[in-house]
Coordinates of C-alpha atoms and ligand atoms in Angstrom, one line a residue:
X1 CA 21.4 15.9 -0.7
X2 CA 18.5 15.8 -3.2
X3 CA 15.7 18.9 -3.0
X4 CA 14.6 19.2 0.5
X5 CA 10.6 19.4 0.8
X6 CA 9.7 22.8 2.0
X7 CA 7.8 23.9 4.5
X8 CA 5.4 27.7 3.6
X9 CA 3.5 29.4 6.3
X10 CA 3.5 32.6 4.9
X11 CA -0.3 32.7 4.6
X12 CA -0.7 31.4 8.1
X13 CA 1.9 33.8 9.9
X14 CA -0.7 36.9 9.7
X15 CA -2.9 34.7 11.7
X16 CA -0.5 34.5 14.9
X17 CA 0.8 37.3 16.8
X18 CA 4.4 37.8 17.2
X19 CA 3.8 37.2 21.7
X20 CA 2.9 34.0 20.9
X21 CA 5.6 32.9 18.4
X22 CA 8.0 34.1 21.0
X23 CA 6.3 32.2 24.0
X24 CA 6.1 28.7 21.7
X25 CA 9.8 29.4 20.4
X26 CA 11.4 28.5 23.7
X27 CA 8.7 25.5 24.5
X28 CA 9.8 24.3 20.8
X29 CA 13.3 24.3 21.7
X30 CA 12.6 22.3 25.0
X31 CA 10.7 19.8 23.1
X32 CA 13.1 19.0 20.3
X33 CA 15.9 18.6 23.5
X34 CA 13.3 16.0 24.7
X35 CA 12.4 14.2 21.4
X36 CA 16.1 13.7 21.1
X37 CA 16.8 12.5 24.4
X38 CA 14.2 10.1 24.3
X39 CA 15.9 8.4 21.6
X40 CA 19.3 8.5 24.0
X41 CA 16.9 7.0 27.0
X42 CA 15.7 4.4 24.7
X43 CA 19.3 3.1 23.4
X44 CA 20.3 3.1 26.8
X45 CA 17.6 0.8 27.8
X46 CA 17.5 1.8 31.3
X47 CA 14.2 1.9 32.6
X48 CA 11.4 4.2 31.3
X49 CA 10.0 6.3 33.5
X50 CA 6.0 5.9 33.9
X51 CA 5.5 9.6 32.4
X52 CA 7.3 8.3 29.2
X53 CA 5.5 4.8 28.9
X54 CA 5.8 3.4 26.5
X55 CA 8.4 5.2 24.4
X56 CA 8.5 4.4 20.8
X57 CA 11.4 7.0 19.5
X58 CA 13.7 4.2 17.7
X59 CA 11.9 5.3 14.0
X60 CA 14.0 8.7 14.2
X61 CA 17.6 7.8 13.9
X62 CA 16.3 4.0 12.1
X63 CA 16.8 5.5 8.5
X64 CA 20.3 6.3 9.3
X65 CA 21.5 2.9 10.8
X66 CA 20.1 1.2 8.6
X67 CA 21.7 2.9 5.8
X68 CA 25.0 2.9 8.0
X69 CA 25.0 -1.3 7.9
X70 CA 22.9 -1.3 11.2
X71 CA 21.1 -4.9 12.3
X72 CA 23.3 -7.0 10.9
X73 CA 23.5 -5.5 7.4
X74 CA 19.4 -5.6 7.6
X75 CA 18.9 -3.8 4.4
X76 CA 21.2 -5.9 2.4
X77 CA 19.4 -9.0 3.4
X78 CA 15.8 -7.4 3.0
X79 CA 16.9 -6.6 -0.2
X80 CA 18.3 -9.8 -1.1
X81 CA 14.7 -11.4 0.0
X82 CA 12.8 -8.7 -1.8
X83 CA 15.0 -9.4 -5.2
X84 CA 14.2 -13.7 -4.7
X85 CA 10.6 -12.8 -3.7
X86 CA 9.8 -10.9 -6.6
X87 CA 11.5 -13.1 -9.1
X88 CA 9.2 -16.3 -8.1
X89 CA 6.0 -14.3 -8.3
X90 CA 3.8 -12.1 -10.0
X91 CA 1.1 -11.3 -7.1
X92 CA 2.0 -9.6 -4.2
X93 CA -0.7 -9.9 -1.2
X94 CA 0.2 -7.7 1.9
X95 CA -1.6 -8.5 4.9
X96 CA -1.6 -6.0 7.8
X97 CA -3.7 -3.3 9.8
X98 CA -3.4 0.4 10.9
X99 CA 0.3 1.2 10.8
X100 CA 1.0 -2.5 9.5
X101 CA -0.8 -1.2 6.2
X102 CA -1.1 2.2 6.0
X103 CA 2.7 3.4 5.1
X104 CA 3.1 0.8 2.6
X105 CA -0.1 1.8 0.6
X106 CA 1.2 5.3 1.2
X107 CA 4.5 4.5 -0.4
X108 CA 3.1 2.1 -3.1
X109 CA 0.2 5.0 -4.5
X110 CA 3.0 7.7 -4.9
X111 CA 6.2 5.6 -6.0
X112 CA 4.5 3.2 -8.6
X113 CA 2.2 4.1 -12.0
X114 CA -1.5 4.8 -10.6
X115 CA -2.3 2.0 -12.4
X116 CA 0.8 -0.8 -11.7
X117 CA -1.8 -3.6 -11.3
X118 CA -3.3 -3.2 -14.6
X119 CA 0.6 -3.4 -16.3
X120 CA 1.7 -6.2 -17.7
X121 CA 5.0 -7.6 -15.9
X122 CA 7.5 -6.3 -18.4
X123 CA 5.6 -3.0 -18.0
X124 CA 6.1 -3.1 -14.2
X125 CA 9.8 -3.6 -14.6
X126 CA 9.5 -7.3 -13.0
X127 CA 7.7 -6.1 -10.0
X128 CA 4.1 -8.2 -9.1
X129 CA 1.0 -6.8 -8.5
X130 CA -0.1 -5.6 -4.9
X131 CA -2.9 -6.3 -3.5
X132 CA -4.0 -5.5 0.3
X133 CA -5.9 -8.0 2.8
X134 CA -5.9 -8.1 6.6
X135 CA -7.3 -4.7 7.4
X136 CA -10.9 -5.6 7.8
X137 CA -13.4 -8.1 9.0
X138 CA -14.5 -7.7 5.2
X139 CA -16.1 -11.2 4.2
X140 CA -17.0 -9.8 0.7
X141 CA -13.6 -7.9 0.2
X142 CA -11.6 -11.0 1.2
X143 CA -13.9 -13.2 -0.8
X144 CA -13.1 -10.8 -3.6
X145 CA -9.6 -11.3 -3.5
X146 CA -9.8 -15.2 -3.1
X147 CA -11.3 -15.2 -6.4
X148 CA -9.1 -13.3 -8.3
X149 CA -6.7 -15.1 -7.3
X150 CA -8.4 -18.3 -7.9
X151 CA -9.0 -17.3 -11.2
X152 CA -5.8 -15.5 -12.1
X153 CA -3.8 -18.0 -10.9
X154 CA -4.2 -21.5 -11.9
X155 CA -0.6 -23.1 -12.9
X156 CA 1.8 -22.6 -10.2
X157 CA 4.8 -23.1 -12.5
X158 CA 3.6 -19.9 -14.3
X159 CA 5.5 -16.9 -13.2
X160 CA 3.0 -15.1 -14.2
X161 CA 0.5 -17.1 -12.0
X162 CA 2.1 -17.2 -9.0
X163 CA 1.6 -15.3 -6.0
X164 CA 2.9 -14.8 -2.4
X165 CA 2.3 -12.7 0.8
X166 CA 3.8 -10.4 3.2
X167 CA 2.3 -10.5 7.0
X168 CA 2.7 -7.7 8.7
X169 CA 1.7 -7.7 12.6
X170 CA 4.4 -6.0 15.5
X171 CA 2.1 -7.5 18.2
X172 CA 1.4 -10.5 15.9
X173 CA -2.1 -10.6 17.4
X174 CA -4.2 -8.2 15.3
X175 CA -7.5 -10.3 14.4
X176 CA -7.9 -8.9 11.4
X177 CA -4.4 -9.7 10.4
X178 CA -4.4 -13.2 11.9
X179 CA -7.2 -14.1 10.8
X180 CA -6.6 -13.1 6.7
X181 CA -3.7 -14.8 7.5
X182 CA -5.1 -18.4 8.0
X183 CA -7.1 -17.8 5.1
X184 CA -4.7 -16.6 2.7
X185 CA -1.8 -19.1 4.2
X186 CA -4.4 -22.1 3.4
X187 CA -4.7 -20.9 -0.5
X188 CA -1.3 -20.5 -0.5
X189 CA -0.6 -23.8 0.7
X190 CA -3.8 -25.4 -1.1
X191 CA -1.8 -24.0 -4.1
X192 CA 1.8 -24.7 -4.1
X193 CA 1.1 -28.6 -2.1
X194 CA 0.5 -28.4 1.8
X195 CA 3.5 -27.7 4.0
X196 CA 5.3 -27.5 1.0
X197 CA 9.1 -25.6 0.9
X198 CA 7.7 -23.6 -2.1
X199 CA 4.8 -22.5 -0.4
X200 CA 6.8 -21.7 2.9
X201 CA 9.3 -19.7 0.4
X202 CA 6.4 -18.0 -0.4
X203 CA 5.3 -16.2 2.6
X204 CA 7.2 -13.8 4.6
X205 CA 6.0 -12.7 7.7
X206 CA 7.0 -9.3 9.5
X207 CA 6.6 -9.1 12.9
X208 CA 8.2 -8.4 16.2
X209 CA 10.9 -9.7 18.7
X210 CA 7.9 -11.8 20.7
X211 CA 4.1 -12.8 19.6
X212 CA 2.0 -15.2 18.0
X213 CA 3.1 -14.2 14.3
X214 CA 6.7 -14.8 15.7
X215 CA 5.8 -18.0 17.1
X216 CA 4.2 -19.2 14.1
X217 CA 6.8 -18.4 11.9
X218 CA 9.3 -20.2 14.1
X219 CA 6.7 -23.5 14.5
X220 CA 6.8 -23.0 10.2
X221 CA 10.2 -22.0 9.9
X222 CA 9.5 -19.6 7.4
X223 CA 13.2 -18.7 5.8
X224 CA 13.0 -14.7 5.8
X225 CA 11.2 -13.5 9.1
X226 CA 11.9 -9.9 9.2
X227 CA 11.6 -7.5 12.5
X228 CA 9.8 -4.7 13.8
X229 CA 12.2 -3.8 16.8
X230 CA 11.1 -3.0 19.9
X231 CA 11.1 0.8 20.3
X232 CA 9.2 1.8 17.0
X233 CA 5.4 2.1 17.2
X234 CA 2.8 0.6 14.7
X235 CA 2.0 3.7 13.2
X236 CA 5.9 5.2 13.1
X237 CA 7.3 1.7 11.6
X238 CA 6.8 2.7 7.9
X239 CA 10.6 2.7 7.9
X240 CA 11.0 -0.6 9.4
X241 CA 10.5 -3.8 7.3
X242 CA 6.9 -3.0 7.4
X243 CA 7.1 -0.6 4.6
X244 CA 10.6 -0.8 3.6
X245 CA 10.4 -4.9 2.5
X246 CA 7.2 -5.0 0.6
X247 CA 8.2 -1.8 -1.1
X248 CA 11.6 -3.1 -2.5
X249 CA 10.1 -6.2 -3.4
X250 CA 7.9 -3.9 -6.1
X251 CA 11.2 -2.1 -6.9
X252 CA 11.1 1.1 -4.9
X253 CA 14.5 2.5 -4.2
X254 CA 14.3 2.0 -0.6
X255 CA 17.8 3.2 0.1
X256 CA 16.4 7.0 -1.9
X257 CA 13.7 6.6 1.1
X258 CA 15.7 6.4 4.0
X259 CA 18.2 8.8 2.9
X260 CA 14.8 11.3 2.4
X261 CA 14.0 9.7 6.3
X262 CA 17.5 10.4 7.4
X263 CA 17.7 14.3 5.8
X264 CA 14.9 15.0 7.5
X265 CA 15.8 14.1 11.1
X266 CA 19.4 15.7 10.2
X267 CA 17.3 18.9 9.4
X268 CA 14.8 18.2 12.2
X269 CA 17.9 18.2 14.9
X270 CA 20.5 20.9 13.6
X271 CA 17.9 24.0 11.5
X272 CA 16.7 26.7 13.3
X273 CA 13.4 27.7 14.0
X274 CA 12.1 29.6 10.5
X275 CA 13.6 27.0 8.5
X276 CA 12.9 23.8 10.3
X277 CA 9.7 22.3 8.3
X278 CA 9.1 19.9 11.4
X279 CA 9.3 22.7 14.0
X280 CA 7.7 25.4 12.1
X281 CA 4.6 23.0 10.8
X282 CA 4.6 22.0 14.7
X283 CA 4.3 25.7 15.5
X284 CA 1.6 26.7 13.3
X285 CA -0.4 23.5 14.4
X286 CA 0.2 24.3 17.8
X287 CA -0.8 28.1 17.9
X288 CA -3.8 27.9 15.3
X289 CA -5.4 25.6 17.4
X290 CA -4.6 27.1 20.9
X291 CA -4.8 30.5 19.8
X292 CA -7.8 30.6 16.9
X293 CA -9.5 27.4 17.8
X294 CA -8.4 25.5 14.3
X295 CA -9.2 21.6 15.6
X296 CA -9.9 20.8 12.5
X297 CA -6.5 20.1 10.7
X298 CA -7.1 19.8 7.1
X299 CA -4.6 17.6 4.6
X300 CA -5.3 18.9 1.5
X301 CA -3.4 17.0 -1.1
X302 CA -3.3 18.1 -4.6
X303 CA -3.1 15.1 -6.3
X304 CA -4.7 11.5 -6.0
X305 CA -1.2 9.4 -5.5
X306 CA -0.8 11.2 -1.9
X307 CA -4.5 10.5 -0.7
X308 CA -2.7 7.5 1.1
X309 CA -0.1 9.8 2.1
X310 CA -2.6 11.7 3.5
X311 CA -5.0 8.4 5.2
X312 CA -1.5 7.3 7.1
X313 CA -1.8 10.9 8.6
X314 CA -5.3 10.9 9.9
X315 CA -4.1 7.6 11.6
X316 CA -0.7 8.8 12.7
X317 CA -2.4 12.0 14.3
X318 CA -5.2 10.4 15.1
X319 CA -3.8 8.1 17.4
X320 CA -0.8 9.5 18.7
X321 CA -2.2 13.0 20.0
X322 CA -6.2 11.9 20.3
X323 CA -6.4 11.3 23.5
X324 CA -7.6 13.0 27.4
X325 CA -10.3 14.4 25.4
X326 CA -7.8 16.6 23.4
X327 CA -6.1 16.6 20.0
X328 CA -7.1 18.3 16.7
X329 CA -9.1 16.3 14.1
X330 CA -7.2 15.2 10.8
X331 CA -8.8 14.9 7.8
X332 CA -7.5 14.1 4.1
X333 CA -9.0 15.6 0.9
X334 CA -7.5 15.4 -2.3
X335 CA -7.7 18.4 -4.8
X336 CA -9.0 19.5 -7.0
X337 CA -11.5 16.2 -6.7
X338 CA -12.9 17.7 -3.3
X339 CA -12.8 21.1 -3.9
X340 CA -16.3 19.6 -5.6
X341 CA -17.2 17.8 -2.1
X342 CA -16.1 19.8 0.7
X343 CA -14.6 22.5 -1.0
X344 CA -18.4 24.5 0.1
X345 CA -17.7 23.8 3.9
X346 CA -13.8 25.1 3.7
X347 CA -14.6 28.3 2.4
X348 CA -17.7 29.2 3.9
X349 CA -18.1 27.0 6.9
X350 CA -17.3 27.0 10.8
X351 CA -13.8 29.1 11.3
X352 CA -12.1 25.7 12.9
X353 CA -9.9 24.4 10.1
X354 CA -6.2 24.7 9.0
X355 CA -5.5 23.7 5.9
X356 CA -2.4 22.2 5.1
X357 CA -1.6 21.8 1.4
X358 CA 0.5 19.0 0.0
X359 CA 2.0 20.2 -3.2
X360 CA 4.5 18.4 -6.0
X361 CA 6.2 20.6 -8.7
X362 CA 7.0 18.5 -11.6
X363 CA 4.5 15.3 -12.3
X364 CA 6.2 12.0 -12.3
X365 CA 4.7 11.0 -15.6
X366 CA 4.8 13.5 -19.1
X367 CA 2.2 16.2 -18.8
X368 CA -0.8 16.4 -21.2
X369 CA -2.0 19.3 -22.2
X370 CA -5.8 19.8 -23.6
X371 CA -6.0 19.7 -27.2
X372 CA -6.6 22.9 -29.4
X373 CA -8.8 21.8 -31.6
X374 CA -10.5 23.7 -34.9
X375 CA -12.9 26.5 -33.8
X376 CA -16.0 25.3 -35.1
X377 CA -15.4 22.2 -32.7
X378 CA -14.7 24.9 -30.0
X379 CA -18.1 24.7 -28.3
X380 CA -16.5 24.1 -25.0
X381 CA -14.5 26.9 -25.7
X382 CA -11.2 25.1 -24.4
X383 CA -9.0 26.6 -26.8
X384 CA -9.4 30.0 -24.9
X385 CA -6.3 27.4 -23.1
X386 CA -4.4 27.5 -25.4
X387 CA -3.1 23.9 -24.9
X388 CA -2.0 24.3 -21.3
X389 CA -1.0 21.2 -19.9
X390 CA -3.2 19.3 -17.0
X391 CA -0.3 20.3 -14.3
X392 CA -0.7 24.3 -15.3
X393 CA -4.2 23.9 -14.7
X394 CA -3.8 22.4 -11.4
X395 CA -1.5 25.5 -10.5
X396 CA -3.9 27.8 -11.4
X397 CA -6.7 25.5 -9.1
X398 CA -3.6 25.6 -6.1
X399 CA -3.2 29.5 -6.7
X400 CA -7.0 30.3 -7.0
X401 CA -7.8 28.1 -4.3
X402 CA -5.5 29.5 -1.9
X403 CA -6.1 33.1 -3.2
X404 CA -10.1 32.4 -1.9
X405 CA -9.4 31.2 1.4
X406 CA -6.4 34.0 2.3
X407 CA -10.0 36.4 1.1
X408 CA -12.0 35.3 3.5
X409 CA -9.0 35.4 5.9
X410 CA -8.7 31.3 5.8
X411 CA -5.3 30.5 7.2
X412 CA -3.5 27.7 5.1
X413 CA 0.5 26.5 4.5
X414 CA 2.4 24.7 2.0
X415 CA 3.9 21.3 2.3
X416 CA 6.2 21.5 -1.3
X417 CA 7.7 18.7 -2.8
X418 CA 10.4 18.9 -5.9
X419 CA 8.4 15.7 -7.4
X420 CA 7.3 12.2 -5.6
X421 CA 9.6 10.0 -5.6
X422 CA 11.2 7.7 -2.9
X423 CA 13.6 10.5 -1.3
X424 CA 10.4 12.6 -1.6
X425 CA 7.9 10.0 0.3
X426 CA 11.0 9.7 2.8
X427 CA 11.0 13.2 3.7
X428 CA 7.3 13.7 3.8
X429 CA 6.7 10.6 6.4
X430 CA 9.4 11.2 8.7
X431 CA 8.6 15.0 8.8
X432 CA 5.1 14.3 9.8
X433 CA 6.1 11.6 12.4
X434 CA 8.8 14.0 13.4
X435 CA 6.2 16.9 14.1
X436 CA 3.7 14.5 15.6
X437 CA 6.5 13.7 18.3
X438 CA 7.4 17.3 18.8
X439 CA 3.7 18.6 19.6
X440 CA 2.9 15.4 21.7
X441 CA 6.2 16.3 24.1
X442 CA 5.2 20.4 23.4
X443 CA 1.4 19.4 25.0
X444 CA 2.2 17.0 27.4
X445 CA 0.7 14.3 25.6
X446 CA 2.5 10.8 25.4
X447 CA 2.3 10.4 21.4
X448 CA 3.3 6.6 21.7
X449 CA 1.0 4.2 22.6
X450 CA -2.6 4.1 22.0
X451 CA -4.5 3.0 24.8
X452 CA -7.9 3.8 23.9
X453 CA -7.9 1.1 21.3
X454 CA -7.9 -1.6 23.6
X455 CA -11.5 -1.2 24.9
X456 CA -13.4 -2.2 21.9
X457 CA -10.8 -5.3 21.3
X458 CA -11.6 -6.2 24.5
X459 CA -15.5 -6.5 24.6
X460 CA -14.8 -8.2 20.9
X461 CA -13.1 -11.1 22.8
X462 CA -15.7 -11.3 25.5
X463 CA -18.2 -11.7 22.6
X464 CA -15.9 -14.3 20.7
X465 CA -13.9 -15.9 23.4
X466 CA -16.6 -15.6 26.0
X467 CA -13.7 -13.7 28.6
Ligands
PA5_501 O1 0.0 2.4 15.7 C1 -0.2 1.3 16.1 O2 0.5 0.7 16.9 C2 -1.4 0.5 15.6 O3 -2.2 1.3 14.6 C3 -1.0 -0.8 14.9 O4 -0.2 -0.5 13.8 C4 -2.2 -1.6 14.5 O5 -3.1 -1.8 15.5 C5 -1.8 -3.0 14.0 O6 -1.1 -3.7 15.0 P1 -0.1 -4.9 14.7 O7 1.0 -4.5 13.8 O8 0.4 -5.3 16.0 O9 -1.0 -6.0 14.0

């Protein structure tokens, strides 16, 4: 096994009396039993009982099958697809909403260089660019993209001028999504010669077992079609083809990923309580907010390649707990950028936030330190440093940062990863849909499903569809 992520509550654990630890301990047990049985209930596909409807638990033992050969060898033939894909072009153009988007930009911003599209191929190791439509109504933003494409792209036969597109719908009737699609699908095919085989080569659609997308892709007979199975939700299918195919086709190490997935859920079933980072994040969650009032749960990411990490968590929590008027508020920041933004209102303002930090050791790229320079060019008086490196700062900003809010008696935790890399990301995600499981079954709160999106979708098709 490679470094585990760690889970510190130290600076929480004064904050919560031992009564109440030992009331949730047994609660915590009873709702791990459950999340595991649910994923027994769901491969025995007897019928779900309404309580449990609908029941999305298939993402927690996915990593593992598919690792073990599961599907039909699905990993070797996504990766097979990703390899051809990314050999024919140099543009990559994801389409996809909410959990359709969201993990994949999470794993793309801390797997790849910060600034991968600016590379030149042989710089990005053969991988194309990646660029993301289909998850707004953004006329200007899609325009946007149409140009540079337009302009970037004007000789198909030019590797380095060609471009395809993932897109990514379970349902495979998400406006947004359908709708880029047409557009983008119409370039495409405006580009490579209508309903040409190139073109058809060209786009790979992920979707589920039924739907329009699925339809469409049989009517088009697109060659690689890959699943979202029933039994994984939107926002826990990051593991799924919906982050796992678009991420090998820019070279990730997928397989490093799922084994992070499938660690985690190996931890998650077999560690006790004190060591377990999904149970004991659940805990602190749980009791902070019950106990002390902390709705406000605070990502606080200390470093820019997790602030999609940390968007995919807003939407995870977001959706799966927000709902009968409960569930606490998730909000990303990324340090030290918002210490200068928000940084005011954590330390000084209402007593309602846990903050969660989201810490790497070691940086993935070769740290810098700040130059000593001669000291009549010290005016900034930087060499008081004494060429620390960027990273050693940040420590210091971590350490004095934390130090402030334990002051002012601030309750906060650690979330520490050895570096980000695949296994890393792996861990991370599946601990957090993990945990988002465990405190739906701990509150009584179906975490699958999100009902409350449907009312806005629906007055949207009255106004379009006039129905
Ligand atoms: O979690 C969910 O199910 C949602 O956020 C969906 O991912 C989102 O609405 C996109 O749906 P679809 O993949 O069906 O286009």
């Amino acid at each position: 096994m490679a470094s585990p992520l760690q889970y510190n509550y130290s600076a929480a654990q004064p904050y919560i009396s031992g009564p109440d630890w030992d009331r949730v301990t047994p609660a915590l047990e009873a709702a791990r039993k459950e999340v595991i049985a649910d994923v027994e209930m769901l491969d025995s596909k007897k019928a779900v009982p309404a309580a449990k409807d609908p029941l999305d638990s298939g993402f927690i033992e996915l990593p593992r099958r598919l690792l073990d050969g599961g599907d039909n060898k699905l990993l070797d033939r996504m990766l097979d697809s990703a390899k051809r894909l990314r050999d024919q072009i140099d543009i990559l153009v994801s389409l996809g909403i909410g959990g359709s988007y969201m993990g994949l930009r999470a794993i793309f911003e801390a797997c790849c260089h910060p600034y991968h599209n600016e590379l030149t191929r042989s710089e990005r190791n053969g991988s194309p660019r990646l660029y993301f439509e289909g998850d707004n109504l953004d006329s200007d933003a899609t325009s946007g993209l149409l140009d540079l494409l337009q302009k970037r792209c004007r000789n198909p036969k030019e590797l380095t001028e060609r471009w395809g597109t993932v897109v990514i719908s379970k349902s495979g009737g998400t406006l947004e999504t359908a709708a880029a699609f047409r557009i983008f699908r119409q370039a495409l095919e405006k580009y490579y010669g209508p309903d040409s085989a190139e073109a058809r080569n060209l786009i790979v659609p992920v979707t589920g077992e039924k739907g329009k997308l699925r339809d469409l892709s049989n009517g088009r007979k697109y060659p690689d079609t890959f699943p979202i199975p029933d039994g994984v939700g939107g926002r826990f299918s990051v593991f799924t083809a919906v982050g796992l195919y678009p991420a090998a086709v820019l070279g990730v190490d997928i397989k490093a990923m799922l084994e992070g997935a499938a660690d985690m859920t190996e931890t998650f079933k077999k560690t006790a309580i004190g060591e377990n980072p999904v149970l004991d994040y659940t805990a602190v969650c749980h009791l902070l907010e019950k106990h002390r009032g902390l709705k406000t749960r605070i990502l606080s990411t200390w470093g820019k390649k997790l602030e999609a990490a940390g968007l995919w968590y807003d939407q995870l929590l977001a959706e799966s707990l927000g709902k009968h008027e409960r569930g606490a508020l998730p909000l990303t920041i990324v340090n030290t950028r918002d210490l200068h933004s928000r940084g005011q209102q954590h330390q000084e303002g209402a007593r309602d936030k846990l903050i969660t930090n989201v810490i790497v050791r070691k940086p993935s790229l070769p740290g810098i330190a700040v130059p000593v320079v001669a000291e009549t060019e010290d005016q900034d008086q930087l060499n008081r440093l004494k060429g620390k490196t960027l990273d050693q700062l940040l420590v210091a900003a971590i350490q004095g940062t934390n130090k402030a809010y334990a002051d002012d008696e601030r309750p906060t935790a650690d979330i520490v990863l050895p570096q980000l890399d695949a296994y890393a990301i792996g861990q991370l995600l599946q601990m957090l849909m993990l945990a988002t499981v465990v405190e739906g079954r701990l509150i009584g709160i179906n975490p699958y499903g999100q009902p409350g999106v449907e009312a806005y979708k629906n007055n949207m098709a009255a106004i379009l569809y006039g129905k």
